[in-house]
Each structure stands twice: as C-alpha cells, then as structure tokens.
mmCIF file of C-alpha atoms in Angstrom:
data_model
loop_
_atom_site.group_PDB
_atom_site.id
_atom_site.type_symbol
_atom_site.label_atom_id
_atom_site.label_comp_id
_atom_site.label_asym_id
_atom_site.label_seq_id
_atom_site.Cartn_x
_atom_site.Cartn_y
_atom_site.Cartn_z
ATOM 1 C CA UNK Z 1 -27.374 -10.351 27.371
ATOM 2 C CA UNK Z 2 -23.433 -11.317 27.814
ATOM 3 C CA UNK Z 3 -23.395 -14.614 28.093
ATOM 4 C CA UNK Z 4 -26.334 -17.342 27.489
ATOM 5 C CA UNK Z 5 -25.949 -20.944 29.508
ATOM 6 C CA UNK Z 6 -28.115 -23.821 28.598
ATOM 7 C CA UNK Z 7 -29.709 -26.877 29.950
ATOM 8 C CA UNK Z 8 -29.251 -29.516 27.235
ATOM 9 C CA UNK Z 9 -32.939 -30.917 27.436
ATOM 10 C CA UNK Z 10 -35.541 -27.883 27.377
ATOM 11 C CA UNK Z 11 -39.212 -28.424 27.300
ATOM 12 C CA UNK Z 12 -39.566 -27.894 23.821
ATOM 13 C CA UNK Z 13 -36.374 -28.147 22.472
ATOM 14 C CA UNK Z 14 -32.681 -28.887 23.084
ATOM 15 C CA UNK Z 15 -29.878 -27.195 23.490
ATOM 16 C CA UNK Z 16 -28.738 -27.172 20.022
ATOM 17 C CA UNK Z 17 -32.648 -25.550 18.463
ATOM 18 C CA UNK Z 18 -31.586 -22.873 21.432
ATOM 19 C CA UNK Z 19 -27.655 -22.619 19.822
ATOM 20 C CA UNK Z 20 -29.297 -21.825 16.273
ATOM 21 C CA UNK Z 21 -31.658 -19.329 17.920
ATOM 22 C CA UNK Z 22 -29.288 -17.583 19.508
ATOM 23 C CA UNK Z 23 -26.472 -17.499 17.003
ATOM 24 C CA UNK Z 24 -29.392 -16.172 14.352
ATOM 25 C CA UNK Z 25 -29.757 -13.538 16.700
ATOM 26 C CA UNK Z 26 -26.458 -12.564 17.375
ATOM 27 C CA UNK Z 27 -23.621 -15.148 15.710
ATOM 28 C CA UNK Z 28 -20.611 -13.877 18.621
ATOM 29 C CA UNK Z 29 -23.082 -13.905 21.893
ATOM 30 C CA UNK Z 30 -21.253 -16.949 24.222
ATOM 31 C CA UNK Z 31 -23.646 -19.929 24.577
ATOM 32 C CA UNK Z 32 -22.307 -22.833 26.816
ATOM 33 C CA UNK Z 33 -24.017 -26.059 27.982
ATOM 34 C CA UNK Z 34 -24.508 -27.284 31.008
ATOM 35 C CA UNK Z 35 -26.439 -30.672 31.705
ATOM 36 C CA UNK Z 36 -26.295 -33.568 34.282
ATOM 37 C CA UNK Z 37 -27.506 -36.253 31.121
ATOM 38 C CA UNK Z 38 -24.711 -34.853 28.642
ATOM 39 C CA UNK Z 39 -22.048 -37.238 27.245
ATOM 40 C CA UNK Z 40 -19.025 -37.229 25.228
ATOM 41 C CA UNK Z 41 -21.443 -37.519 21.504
ATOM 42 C CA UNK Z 42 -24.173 -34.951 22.719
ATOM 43 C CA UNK Z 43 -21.168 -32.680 23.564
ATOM 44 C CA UNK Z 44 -19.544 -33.107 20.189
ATOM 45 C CA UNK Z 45 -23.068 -32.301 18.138
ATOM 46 C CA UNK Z 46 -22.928 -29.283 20.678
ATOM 47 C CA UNK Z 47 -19.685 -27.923 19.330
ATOM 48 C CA UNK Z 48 -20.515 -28.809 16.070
ATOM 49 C CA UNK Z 49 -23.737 -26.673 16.394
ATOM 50 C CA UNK Z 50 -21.812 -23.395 17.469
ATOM 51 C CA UNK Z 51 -21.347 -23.895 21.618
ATOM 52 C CA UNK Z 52 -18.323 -22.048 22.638
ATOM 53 C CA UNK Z 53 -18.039 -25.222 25.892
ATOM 54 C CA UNK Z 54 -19.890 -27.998 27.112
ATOM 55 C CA UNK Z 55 -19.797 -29.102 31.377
ATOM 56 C CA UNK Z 56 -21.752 -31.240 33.694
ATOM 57 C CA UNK Z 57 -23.312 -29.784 36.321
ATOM 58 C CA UNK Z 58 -21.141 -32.093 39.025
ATOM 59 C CA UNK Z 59 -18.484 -29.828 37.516
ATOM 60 C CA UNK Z 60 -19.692 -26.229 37.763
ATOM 61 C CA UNK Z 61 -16.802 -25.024 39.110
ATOM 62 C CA UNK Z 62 -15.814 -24.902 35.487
ATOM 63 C CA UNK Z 63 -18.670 -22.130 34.497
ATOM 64 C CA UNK Z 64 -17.009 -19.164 35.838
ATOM 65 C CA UNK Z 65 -13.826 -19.227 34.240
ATOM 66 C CA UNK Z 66 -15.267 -20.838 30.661
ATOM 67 C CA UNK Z 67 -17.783 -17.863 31.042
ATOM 68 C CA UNK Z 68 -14.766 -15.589 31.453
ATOM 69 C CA UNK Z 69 -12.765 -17.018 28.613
ATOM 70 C CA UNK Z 70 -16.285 -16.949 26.042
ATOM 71 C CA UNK Z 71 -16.136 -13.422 27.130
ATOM 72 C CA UNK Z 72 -12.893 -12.727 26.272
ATOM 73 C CA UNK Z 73 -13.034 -14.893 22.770
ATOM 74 C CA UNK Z 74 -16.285 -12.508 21.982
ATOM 75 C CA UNK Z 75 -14.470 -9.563 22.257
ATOM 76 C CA UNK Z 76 -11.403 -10.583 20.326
ATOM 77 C CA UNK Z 77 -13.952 -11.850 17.570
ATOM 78 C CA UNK Z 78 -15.504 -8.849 17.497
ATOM 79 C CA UNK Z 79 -12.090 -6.988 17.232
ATOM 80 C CA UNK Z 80 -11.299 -9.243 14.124
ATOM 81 C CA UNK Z 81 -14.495 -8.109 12.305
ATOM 82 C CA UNK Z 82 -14.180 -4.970 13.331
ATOM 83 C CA UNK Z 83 -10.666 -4.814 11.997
ATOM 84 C CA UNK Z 84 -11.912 -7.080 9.055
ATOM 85 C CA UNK Z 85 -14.091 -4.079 7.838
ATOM 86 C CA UNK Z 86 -11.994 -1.448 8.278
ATOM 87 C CA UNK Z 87 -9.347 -3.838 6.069
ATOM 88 C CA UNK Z 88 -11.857 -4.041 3.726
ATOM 89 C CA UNK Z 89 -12.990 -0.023 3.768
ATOM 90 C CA UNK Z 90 -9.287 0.473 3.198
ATOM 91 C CA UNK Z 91 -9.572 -1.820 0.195
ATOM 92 C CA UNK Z 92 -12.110 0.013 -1.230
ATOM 93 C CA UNK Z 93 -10.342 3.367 -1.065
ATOM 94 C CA UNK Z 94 -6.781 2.414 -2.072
ATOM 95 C CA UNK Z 95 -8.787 0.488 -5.449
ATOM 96 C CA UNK Z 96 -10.358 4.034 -5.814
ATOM 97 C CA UNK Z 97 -7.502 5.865 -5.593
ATOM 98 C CA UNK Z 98 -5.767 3.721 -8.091
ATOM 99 C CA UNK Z 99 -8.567 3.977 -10.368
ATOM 100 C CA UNK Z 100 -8.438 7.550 -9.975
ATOM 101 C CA UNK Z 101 -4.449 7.691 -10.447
ATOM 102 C CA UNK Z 102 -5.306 5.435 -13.788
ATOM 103 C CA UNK Z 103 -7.634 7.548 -15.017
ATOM 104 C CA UNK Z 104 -6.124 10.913 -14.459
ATOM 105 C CA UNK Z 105 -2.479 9.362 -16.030
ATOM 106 C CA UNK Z 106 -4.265 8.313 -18.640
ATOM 107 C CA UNK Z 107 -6.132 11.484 -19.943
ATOM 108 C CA UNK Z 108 -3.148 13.852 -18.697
ATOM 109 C CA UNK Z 109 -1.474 15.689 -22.406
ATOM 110 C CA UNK Z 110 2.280 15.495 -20.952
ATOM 111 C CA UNK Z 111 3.499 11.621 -21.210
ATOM 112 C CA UNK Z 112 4.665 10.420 -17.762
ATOM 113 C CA UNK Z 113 7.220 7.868 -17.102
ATOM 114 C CA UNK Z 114 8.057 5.936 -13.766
ATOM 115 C CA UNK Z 115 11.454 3.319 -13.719
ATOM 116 C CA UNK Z 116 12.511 1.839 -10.690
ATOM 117 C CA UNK Z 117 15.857 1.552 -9.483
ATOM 118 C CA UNK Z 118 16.826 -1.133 -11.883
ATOM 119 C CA UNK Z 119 15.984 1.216 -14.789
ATOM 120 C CA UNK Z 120 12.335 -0.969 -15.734
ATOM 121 C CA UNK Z 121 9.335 1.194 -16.651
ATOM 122 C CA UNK Z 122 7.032 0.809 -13.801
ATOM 123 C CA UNK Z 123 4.070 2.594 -15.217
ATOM 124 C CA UNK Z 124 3.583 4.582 -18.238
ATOM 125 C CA UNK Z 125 0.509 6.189 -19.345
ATOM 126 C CA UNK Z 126 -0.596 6.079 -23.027
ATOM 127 C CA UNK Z 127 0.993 9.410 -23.869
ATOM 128 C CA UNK Z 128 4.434 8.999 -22.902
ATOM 129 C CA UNK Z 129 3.702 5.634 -24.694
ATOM 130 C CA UNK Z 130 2.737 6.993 -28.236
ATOM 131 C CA UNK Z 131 5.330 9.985 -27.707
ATOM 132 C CA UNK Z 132 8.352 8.244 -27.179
ATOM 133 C CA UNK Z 133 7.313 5.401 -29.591
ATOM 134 C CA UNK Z 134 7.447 2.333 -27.436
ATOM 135 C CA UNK Z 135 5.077 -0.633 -27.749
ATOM 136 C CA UNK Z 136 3.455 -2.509 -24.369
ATOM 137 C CA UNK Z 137 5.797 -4.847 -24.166
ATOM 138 C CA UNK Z 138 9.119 -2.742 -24.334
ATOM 139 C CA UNK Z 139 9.181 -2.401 -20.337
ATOM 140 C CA UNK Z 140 13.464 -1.411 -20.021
ATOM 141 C CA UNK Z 141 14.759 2.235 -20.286
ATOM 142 C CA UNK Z 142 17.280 1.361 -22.694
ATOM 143 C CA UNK Z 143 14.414 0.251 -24.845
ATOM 144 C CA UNK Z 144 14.149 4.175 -25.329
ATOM 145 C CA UNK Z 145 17.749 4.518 -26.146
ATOM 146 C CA UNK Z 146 17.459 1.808 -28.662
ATOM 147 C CA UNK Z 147 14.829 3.839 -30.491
ATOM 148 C CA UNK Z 148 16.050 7.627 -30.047
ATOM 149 C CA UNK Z 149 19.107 9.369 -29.843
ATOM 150 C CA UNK Z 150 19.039 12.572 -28.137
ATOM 151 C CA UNK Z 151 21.095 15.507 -27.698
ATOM 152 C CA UNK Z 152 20.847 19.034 -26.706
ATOM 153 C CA UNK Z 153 19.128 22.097 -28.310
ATOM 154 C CA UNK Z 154 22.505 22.433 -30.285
ATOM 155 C CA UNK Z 155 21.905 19.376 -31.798
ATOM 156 C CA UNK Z 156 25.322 18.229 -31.694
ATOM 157 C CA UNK Z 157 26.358 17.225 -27.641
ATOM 158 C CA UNK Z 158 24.857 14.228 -27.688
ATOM 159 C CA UNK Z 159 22.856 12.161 -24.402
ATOM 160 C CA UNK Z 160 23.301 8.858 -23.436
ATOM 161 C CA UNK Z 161 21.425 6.571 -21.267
ATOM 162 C CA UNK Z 162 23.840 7.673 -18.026
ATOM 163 C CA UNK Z 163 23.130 10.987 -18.901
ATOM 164 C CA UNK Z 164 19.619 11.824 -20.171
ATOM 165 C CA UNK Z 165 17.270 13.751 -17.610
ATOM 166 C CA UNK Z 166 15.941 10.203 -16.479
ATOM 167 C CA UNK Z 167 18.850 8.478 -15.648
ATOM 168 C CA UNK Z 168 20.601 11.850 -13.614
ATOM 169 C CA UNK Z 169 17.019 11.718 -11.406
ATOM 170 C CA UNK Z 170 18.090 7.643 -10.742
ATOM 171 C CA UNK Z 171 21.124 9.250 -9.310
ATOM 172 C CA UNK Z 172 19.031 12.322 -7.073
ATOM 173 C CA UNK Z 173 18.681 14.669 -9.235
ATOM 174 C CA UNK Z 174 15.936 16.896 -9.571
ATOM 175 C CA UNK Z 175 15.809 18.466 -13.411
ATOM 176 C CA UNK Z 176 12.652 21.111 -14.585
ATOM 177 C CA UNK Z 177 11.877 22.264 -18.004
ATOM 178 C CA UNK Z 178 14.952 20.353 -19.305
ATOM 179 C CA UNK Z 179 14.834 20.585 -23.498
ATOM 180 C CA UNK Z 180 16.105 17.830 -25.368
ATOM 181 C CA UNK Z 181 16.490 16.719 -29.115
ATOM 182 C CA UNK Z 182 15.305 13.373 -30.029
ATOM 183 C CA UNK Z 183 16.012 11.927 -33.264
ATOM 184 C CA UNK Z 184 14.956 8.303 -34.300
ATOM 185 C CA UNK Z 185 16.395 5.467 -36.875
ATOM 186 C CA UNK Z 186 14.046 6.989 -39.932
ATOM 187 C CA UNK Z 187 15.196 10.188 -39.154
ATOM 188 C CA UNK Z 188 11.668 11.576 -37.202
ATOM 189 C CA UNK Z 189 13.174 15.119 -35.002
ATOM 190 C CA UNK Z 190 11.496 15.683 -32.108
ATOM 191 C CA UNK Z 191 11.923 18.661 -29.561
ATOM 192 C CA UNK Z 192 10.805 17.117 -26.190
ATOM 193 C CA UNK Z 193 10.402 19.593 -22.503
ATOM 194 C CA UNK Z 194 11.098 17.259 -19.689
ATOM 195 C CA UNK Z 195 11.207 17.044 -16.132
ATOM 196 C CA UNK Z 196 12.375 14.592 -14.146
ATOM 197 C CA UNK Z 197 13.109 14.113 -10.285
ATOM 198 C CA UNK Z 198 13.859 10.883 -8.121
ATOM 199 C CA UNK Z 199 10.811 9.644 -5.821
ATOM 200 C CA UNK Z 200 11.215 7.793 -2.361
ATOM 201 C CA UNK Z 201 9.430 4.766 -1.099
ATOM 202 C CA UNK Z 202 8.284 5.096 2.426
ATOM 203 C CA UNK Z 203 11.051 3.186 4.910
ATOM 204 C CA UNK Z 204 12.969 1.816 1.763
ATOM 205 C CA UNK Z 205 15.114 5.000 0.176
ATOM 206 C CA UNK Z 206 14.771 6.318 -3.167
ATOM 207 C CA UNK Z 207 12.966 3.627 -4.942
ATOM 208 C CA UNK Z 208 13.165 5.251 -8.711
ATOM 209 C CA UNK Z 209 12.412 8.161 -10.822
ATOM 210 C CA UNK Z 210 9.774 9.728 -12.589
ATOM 211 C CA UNK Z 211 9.015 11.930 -15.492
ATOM 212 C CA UNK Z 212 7.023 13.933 -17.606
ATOM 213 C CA UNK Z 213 7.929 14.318 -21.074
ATOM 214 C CA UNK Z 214 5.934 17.218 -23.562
ATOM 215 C CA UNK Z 215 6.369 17.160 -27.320
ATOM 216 C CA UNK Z 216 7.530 20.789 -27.984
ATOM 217 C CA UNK Z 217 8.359 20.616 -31.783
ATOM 218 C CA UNK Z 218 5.739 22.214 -33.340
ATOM 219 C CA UNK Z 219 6.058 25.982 -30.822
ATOM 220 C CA UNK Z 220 9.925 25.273 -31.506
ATOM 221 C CA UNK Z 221 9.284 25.121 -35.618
ATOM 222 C CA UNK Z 222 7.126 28.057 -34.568
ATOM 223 C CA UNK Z 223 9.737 30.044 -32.702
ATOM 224 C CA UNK Z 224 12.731 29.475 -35.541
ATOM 225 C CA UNK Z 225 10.200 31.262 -38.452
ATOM 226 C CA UNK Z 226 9.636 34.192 -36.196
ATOM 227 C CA UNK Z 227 13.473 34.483 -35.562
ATOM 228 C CA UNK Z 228 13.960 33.830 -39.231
ATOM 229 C CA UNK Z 229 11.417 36.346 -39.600
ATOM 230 C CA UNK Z 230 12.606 38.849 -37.483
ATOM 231 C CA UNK Z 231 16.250 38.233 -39.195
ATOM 232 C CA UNK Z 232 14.367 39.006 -42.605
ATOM 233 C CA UNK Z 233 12.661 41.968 -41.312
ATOM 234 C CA UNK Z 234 16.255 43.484 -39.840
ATOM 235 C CA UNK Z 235 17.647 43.104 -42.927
ATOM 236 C CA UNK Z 236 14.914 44.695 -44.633
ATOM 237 C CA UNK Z 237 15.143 47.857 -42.310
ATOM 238 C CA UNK Z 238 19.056 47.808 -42.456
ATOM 239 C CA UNK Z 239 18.864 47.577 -46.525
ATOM 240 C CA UNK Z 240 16.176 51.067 -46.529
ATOM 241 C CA UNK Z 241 18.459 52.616 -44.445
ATOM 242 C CA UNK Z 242 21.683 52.020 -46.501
ATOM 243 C CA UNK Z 243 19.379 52.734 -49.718
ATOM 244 C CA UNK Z 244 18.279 56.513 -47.394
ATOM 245 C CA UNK Z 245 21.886 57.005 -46.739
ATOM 246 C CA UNK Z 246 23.215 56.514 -50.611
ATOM 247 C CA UNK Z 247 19.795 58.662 -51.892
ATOM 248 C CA UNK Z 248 20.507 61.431 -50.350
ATOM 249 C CA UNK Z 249 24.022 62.518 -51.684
ATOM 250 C CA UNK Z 250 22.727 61.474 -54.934
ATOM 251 C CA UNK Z 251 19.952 63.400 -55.250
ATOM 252 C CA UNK Z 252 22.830 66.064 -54.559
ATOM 253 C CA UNK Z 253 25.066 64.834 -57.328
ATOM 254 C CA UNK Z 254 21.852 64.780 -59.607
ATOM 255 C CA UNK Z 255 20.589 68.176 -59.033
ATOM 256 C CA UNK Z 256 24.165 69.917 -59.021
ATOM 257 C CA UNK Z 257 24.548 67.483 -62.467
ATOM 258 C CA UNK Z 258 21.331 69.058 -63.680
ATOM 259 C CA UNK Z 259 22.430 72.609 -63.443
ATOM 260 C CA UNK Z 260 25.942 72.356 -64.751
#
C-alpha cells in the first residue's frame, strides 16, 4: 500500500489502535484521518499517535493534496534513513581504518613523526617516541631540539630547528635516507636515517610534514670497525711487502758476507 486513510470510529477500534497497527508494520507508510465526528482534541490525540493529517469529510477536497504531500514526506524520510545508514556504514569504516592506521603505526620498527604547520606533533607512534626520547606530554618540535643537538655525519656542521630534515619538509621539501648525528645533554650519540616529506590536506594546501626516523648507530659502529679493520689489514700487507722488499737484498748482502 502507499497511502492508508482512516475513518476515526471503526467497528472494533479507532483510528488511533489502526495508527499503531500500521506504524508497527511499517513506521513511514502515510496514515491520515478522515471523519465527519472528529474535533479539534480527537485530532490532537491523532497526531500525537503518529497521523501524518487529520480532515473532515465536509472538507475532502483537502485529501488529494495532503495525500500528495504524506507522499512526498515518506520519501524524503526514507532518504534520511537511507542516508542515515550509509553515515553510519561510513562511520564504521573510517573507525576501522583508524584502528588499523593505530595499530600498524604502532608495531611499525622505524619511529614516525607527523607536525602540522605550526610545528606541534600531531601523531607519533611509540617508536619515534622512545627513539627520540620525548615523554606524552612534550607535543612541540622544539621539544626535540631542547633534548638533542644534531649535526651531520661529520659531526661538526651542526642542525638547527630551521634546518633539520623536518623543518626543510614544513617548507616543501621532500628529503630520503637523510643521516644525521644526534647527541643529547648526558652525552648519549645517536646515528639516526631519516626521511621526511611535506603532506597536503585535501582543499586546504600543505597542512604539515611527516617523518620516519631509524636508529642506525649500531650498523654505523659496525661499519667504522670494518674500515678500521680494513685500515689494519692494509697496513699489515703494506708492512710484508716493505719487510719482502728489504729481505731480499739482504739475503744478498748475507750470502756474499758469508763467502768473503
């Protein structure tokens, strides 16, 4: 059915048992009254019951266009719930995603950083956290600053917070695989990989920066014994070689020593 009109005295009921029984079977189907006994209170406890209109039946020139606009309300209700759920599917995928985002930043090695614009952490995950030594509360870039100073590989040219990797991607920059020396107040010396590039938000411009920061020190401690290493080893080969070179002409010297 479309569209349900109602006497307001039935023979075993009235209009409003017929309301509930209608609305129980389908809560946006249009139910209007129309009775030649109804007055202004019986109308009201219609309303009240879930009748989309109320006429008398000296006025039923009224029906066509109150069916019309019922009709019209039902579909626009049924456009609201049908938006409504899709709302709420959407709700349920974006709090998915984010839990999935969450989980995967928070079991990924690398420590990730994102600032905004204004140079405040965003979002951290617990690596970047326990790498670059900063407690829950520290939420400002120059937090980091306050706790490290950096420099290059040389160790000497040193970076400041306009121009570490994460302040050059605030600027546009896109930086991979940048190395960097960190050094804090009780003298810990960290070798940190980073990469960092400025992100856009959708209709707004570039809305910050993010990066990834991996604690290298340990393949770097690594990589300076097997130079040291290969330094000993040269000099090794260079020192048996001199030693060859002198042997020989003394061996000469010896023999010719020998037979005099």
């Amino acid at each position: 059915w479309d569209v349900v009109v109602s006497d307001w005295s039935l023979p075993v009921m009235n209009a409003i048992d017929a309301c509930e029984i209608v609305r129980a079977a389908d809560p946006d189907m249009p139910f209007l009254i129309v009775s030649g006994t109804i007055d202004e209170e019986m109308a009201v406890d219609g309303l009240r019951a879930g009748a989309d209109d109320f006429m008398s039946k000296n006025r039923l020139a009224r029906l066509r266009p109150a069916i019309d606009r019922a009709l019209r309300d039902r579909a626009i209700r049924r456009k609201e719930r049908h938006s409504s759920v899709q709302l709420d599917v959407q709700r349920v995928q974006i709090a998915r995603s984010e839990r999935l985002l969450r989980r995967v930043l928070d079991t990924v090695p690398d420590g990730v950083l994102v600032v905004s614009r204004e140079r405040r952490i965003i979002d951290s995950n617990p690596a970047a956290r326990q790498l670059l030594e900063l407690s829950d509360h520290e939420e400002d870039l120059d937090a980091i600053h306050r706790h490290w100073t950096f420099t290059l590989p040389d160790k000497v040219t040193t970076l400041d917070g306009t121009t570490a990797p994460i302040a050059r991607a605030l600027r546009g920059e896109t930086l991979d695989r940048f190395e960097l020396v960190g050094r804090t107040r009780d003298g810990t010396v960290r070798h940190f990989m980073t990469s960092a590039r400025p992100f856009e938000d959708e209709g707004a411009g570039r809305a910050g920066a993010v990066a990834t920061f991996r604690d290298v020190t340990h393949e770097r401690e690594t990589q300076e014994q097997l130079m040291l290493s290969d330094r000993l080893a040269s000099v090794g080969m260079l020192a048996a070689g001199v030693a060859h070179e002198i042997n020989n002409p003394l061996a000469a010297c010896l023999a010719n020593l020998e037979l005099i």
